[in-house]
């Protein structure tokens, strides 16, 4: 009777922990919304806010119907590539998963579409968001999640057949979430092309600053807050004691994961602050915010398996990855209003490599084997762990790039050919708020020279 009571209390606390983490991750949607709104011009603020809402509501339905099943379906006929059970949550709760786990994973899924939305902001038809958000959340992302996070997945570090004797470590999703969203956004932005006026007749970049740095900073801090559910919450359970350690358990690793997350983001922010100061000659708040987020993206893969000092190395390199990719993007005339492809794609890729270099065996055992010391685990290459983990990380990176390119690239291409991806030049110049949503996000819109009301926009269309 006592054992049953203790087990019930343990299960309840673990469920509360997971639910609270899910709520924190969902707060990131608000962070994305604020960051996106502040990073676009005022004439497109309502549009980008609406797309963030659409990502959540459409993603909820697609993930409920198909996504969770493709990601975590573990029926007897499941395979290493894709799940085949739990459609529309049939047979949930099961011996493997309950509603709390679904909610937590749902919060991750809807974040992916938000990343991609930023890459194609200010020039995309609203209808296109409905298509790609449903497809990305319901199919493309869940398949990758199955590879890494389902016990049947071919890259899972706890599968029956470990890739290179290790499996890939992507604890909270530098690859599964951020690289997927970043590569999808990369293809969307390439196929749509740059915004009108982003590059002049000689190919030189023209500044198109976001209209509200206050919202960018607010969004960054909300995302920072939510990342404490994103990374530490990925332990799923907090009341798991480690054998041979009287005072340590998952609660210890949860705290360490929050620390590594903070250190990586903070280091990336500092490096970006001074790096951009040297490059452009002034202190830029929005650049620093993106740097902080780049550090968070990079540490998300190895947050639970690296020392705090390694997190500083991670953040330092992530900042230069982001700065370098942004310079390269301008040279290639690539236009991403939120730097989402560079930030989530580039820093996510670096995070996977970083984990293969710096993962500590003791922490890997804690994260994936509940602290059991009798198990041997490949660890980071630099720490003497051999090539197994590093090789698995590279395979994960390449597999995600190929998978997302083969699925989202053709989707964007078809939408473009059907004429439902990019808006017309007139609509873009007027602004999506007035051309697609009937009015601006703000009552007074002094900084824009376009029509202030929907009727004015229609009269302009008739005159032209």
CSV table of N, CA, C and O in Angstrom, one decimal, residues 229-271:
chain,number,residue,atom,x,y,z
A,229,UNK,N,11.6,25.8,-20.1
A,229,UNK,CA,10.8,24.6,-20.2
A,229,UNK,C,11.2,23.7,-21.4
A,229,UNK,O,11.2,22.5,-21.4
A,230,UNK,N,11.8,24.4,-22.4
A,230,UNK,CA,12.2,23.7,-23.6
A,230,UNK,C,13.4,22.8,-23.3
A,230,UNK,O,13.3,21.6,-23.7
A,231,UNK,N,14.4,23.2,-22.6
A,231,UNK,CA,15.6,22.4,-22.4
A,231,UNK,C,15.5,21.6,-21.1
A,231,UNK,O,15.5,20.3,-21.2
A,232,UNK,N,15.4,22.2,-19.9
A,232,UNK,CA,15.3,21.3,-18.7
A,232,UNK,C,14.1,20.4,-18.8
A,232,UNK,O,14.1,19.3,-18.3
A,233,UNK,N,13.0,20.9,-19.3
A,233,UNK,CA,11.7,20.1,-19.4
A,233,UNK,C,11.8,18.9,-20.2
A,233,UNK,O,11.0,17.9,-20.0
A,234,UNK,N,12.8,18.8,-21.1
A,234,UNK,CA,13.0,17.6,-21.9
A,234,UNK,C,13.4,16.4,-21.1
A,234,UNK,O,13.5,15.3,-21.7
A,235,UNK,N,13.7,16.5,-19.9
A,235,UNK,CA,13.9,15.3,-19.0
A,235,UNK,C,12.7,14.5,-18.8
A,235,UNK,O,12.7,13.4,-18.5
A,236,UNK,N,11.5,15.2,-19.0
A,236,UNK,CA,10.2,14.6,-18.8
A,236,UNK,C,9.8,14.3,-17.4
A,236,UNK,O,8.7,14.5,-16.9
A,237,UNK,N,10.8,13.7,-16.7
A,237,UNK,CA,10.5,13.4,-15.2
A,237,UNK,C,11.6,14.0,-14.4
A,237,UNK,O,12.8,14.1,-14.8
A,238,UNK,N,11.2,14.5,-13.2
A,238,UNK,CA,12.2,15.2,-12.4
A,238,UNK,C,12.6,14.3,-11.2
A,238,UNK,O,13.7,14.4,-10.6
A,239,UNK,N,11.6,13.5,-10.7
A,239,UNK,CA,11.9,12.6,-9.6
A,239,UNK,C,12.4,11.3,-10.0
A,239,UNK,O,11.8,10.2,-10.0
A,240,UNK,N,13.7,11.3,-10.5
A,240,UNK,CA,14.4,10.1,-10.8
A,240,UNK,C,15.8,10.1,-10.1
A,240,UNK,O,16.7,10.8,-10.5
A,241,UNK,N,15.9,9.3,-9.0
A,241,UNK,CA,17.2,9.3,-8.3
A,241,UNK,C,18.3,8.5,-9.1
A,241,UNK,O,17.9,7.6,-9.8
A,242,UNK,N,19.5,9.0,-9.0
A,242,UNK,CA,20.6,8.3,-9.6
A,242,UNK,C,21.2,7.2,-8.7
A,242,UNK,O,21.5,7.5,-7.5
A,243,UNK,N,21.5,6.0,-9.2
A,243,UNK,CA,22.1,5.0,-8.3
A,243,UNK,C,23.5,5.4,-7.9
A,243,UNK,O,24.2,6.1,-8.6
A,244,UNK,N,23.9,5.1,-6.7
A,244,UNK,CA,25.2,5.3,-6.1
A,244,UNK,C,25.4,6.8,-5.8
A,244,UNK,O,26.6,7.2,-5.6
A,245,UNK,N,24.4,7.6,-5.9
A,245,UNK,CA,24.5,9.1,-5.6
A,245,UNK,C,23.3,9.4,-4.7
A,245,UNK,O,22.2,9.5,-5.2
A,246,UNK,N,23.6,9.6,-3.4
A,246,UNK,CA,22.6,9.7,-2.4
A,246,UNK,C,21.7,11.0,-2.7
A,246,UNK,O,20.5,11.0,-2.6
A,247,UNK,N,22.4,12.1,-3.1
A,247,UNK,CA,21.7,13.4,-3.1
A,247,UNK,C,21.6,13.9,-4.6
A,247,UNK,O,21.4,15.1,-4.8
A,248,UNK,N,21.7,13.0,-5.6
A,248,UNK,CA,21.6,13.5,-6.9
A,248,UNK,C,20.5,12.7,-7.7
A,248,UNK,O,20.4,11.5,-7.4
A,249,UNK,N,19.9,13.3,-8.6
A,249,UNK,CA,18.9,12.7,-9.5
A,249,UNK,C,18.6,13.6,-10.6
A,249,UNK,O,19.4,14.6,-10.9
A,250,UNK,N,17.5,13.4,-11.4
A,250,UNK,CA,17.2,14.2,-12.5
A,250,UNK,C,17.1,15.7,-12.1
A,250,UNK,O,17.3,16.6,-12.9
A,251,UNK,N,16.7,15.9,-10.8
A,251,UNK,CA,16.6,17.3,-10.3
A,251,UNK,C,17.9,18.0,-10.4
A,251,UNK,O,17.9,19.2,-10.7
A,252,UNK,N,19.0,17.3,-10.2
A,252,UNK,CA,20.3,17.9,-10.3
A,252,UNK,C,20.6,18.3,-11.8
A,252,UNK,O,21.1,19.3,-12.1
A,253,UNK,N,20.3,17.3,-12.7
A,253,UNK,CA,20.6,17.5,-14.1
A,253,UNK,C,19.7,18.7,-14.7
A,253,UNK,O,20.1,19.4,-15.6
A,254,UNK,N,18.4,18.7,-14.2
A,254,UNK,CA,17.5,19.8,-14.6
A,254,UNK,C,18.2,21.2,-14.3
A,254,UNK,O,18.2,22.1,-15.1
A,255,UNK,N,18.7,21.3,-13.1
A,255,UNK,CA,19.3,22.6,-12.7
A,255,UNK,C,20.5,22.9,-13.5
A,255,UNK,O,20.7,24.0,-14.0
A,256,UNK,N,21.4,21.9,-13.8
A,256,UNK,CA,22.6,22.1,-14.6
A,256,UNK,C,22.2,22.5,-16.0
A,256,UNK,O,22.8,23.3,-16.6
A,257,UNK,N,21.1,21.8,-16.6
A,257,UNK,CA,20.7,22.2,-17.9
A,257,UNK,C,20.2,23.6,-18.0
A,257,UNK,O,20.5,24.3,-19.0
A,258,UNK,N,19.5,24.1,-17.0
A,258,UNK,CA,19.1,25.5,-17.0
A,258,UNK,C,20.3,26.4,-17.0
A,258,UNK,O,20.3,27.5,-17.6
A,259,UNK,N,21.4,26.0,-16.3
A,259,UNK,CA,22.6,26.8,-16.2
A,259,UNK,C,23.3,26.9,-17.5
A,259,UNK,O,23.7,27.9,-18.0
A,260,UNK,N,23.5,25.7,-18.1
A,260,UNK,CA,24.2,25.7,-19.4
A,260,UNK,C,23.4,26.5,-20.5
A,260,UNK,O,24.0,27.1,-21.3
A,261,UNK,N,22.1,26.4,-20.4
A,261,UNK,CA,21.3,27.2,-21.4
A,261,UNK,C,21.5,28.7,-21.2
A,261,UNK,O,21.7,29.4,-22.2
A,262,UNK,N,21.5,29.1,-20.0
A,262,UNK,CA,21.7,30.5,-19.7
A,262,UNK,C,23.1,31.0,-20.1
A,262,UNK,O,23.3,32.1,-20.7
A,263,UNK,N,24.1,30.2,-19.8
A,263,UNK,CA,25.5,30.6,-20.1
A,263,UNK,C,25.7,30.7,-21.6
A,263,UNK,O,26.4,31.6,-22.1
A,264,UNK,N,25.2,29.7,-22.3
A,264,UNK,CA,25.4,29.7,-23.8
A,264,UNK,C,24.7,31.0,-24.4
A,264,UNK,O,25.3,31.7,-25.2
A,265,UNK,N,23.5,31.2,-24.0
A,265,UNK,CA,22.8,32.4,-24.6
A,265,UNK,C,23.4,33.7,-24.2
A,265,UNK,O,23.6,34.6,-25.0
A,266,UNK,N,23.9,33.8,-22.9
A,266,UNK,CA,24.5,35.0,-22.5
A,266,UNK,C,25.8,35.3,-23.2
A,266,UNK,O,26.1,36.4,-23.6
A,267,UNK,N,26.6,34.2,-23.3
A,267,UNK,CA,27.9,34.4,-24.0
A,267,UNK,C,27.7,34.8,-25.4
A,267,UNK,O,28.4,35.7,-25.9
A,268,UNK,N,26.8,34.2,-26.1
A,268,UNK,CA,26.5,34.5,-27.5
A,268,UNK,C,26.1,36.0,-27.6
A,268,UNK,O,26.4,36.7,-28.5
A,269,UNK,N,25.3,36.4,-26.6
A,269,UNK,CA,24.8,37.8,-26.7
A,269,UNK,C,26.0,38.8,-26.5
A,269,UNK,O,26.0,39.8,-27.2
A,270,UNK,N,26.9,38.5,-25.6
A,270,UNK,CA,28.0,39.4,-25.3
A,270,UNK,C,28.9,39.4,-26.6
A,270,UNK,O,29.4,40.5,-27.0
A,271,UNK,N,29.2,38.3,-27.1
A,271,UNK,CA,30.1,38.2,-28.3
A,271,UNK,C,29.5,39.0,-29.5
A,271,UNK,O,30.1,39.7,-30.2
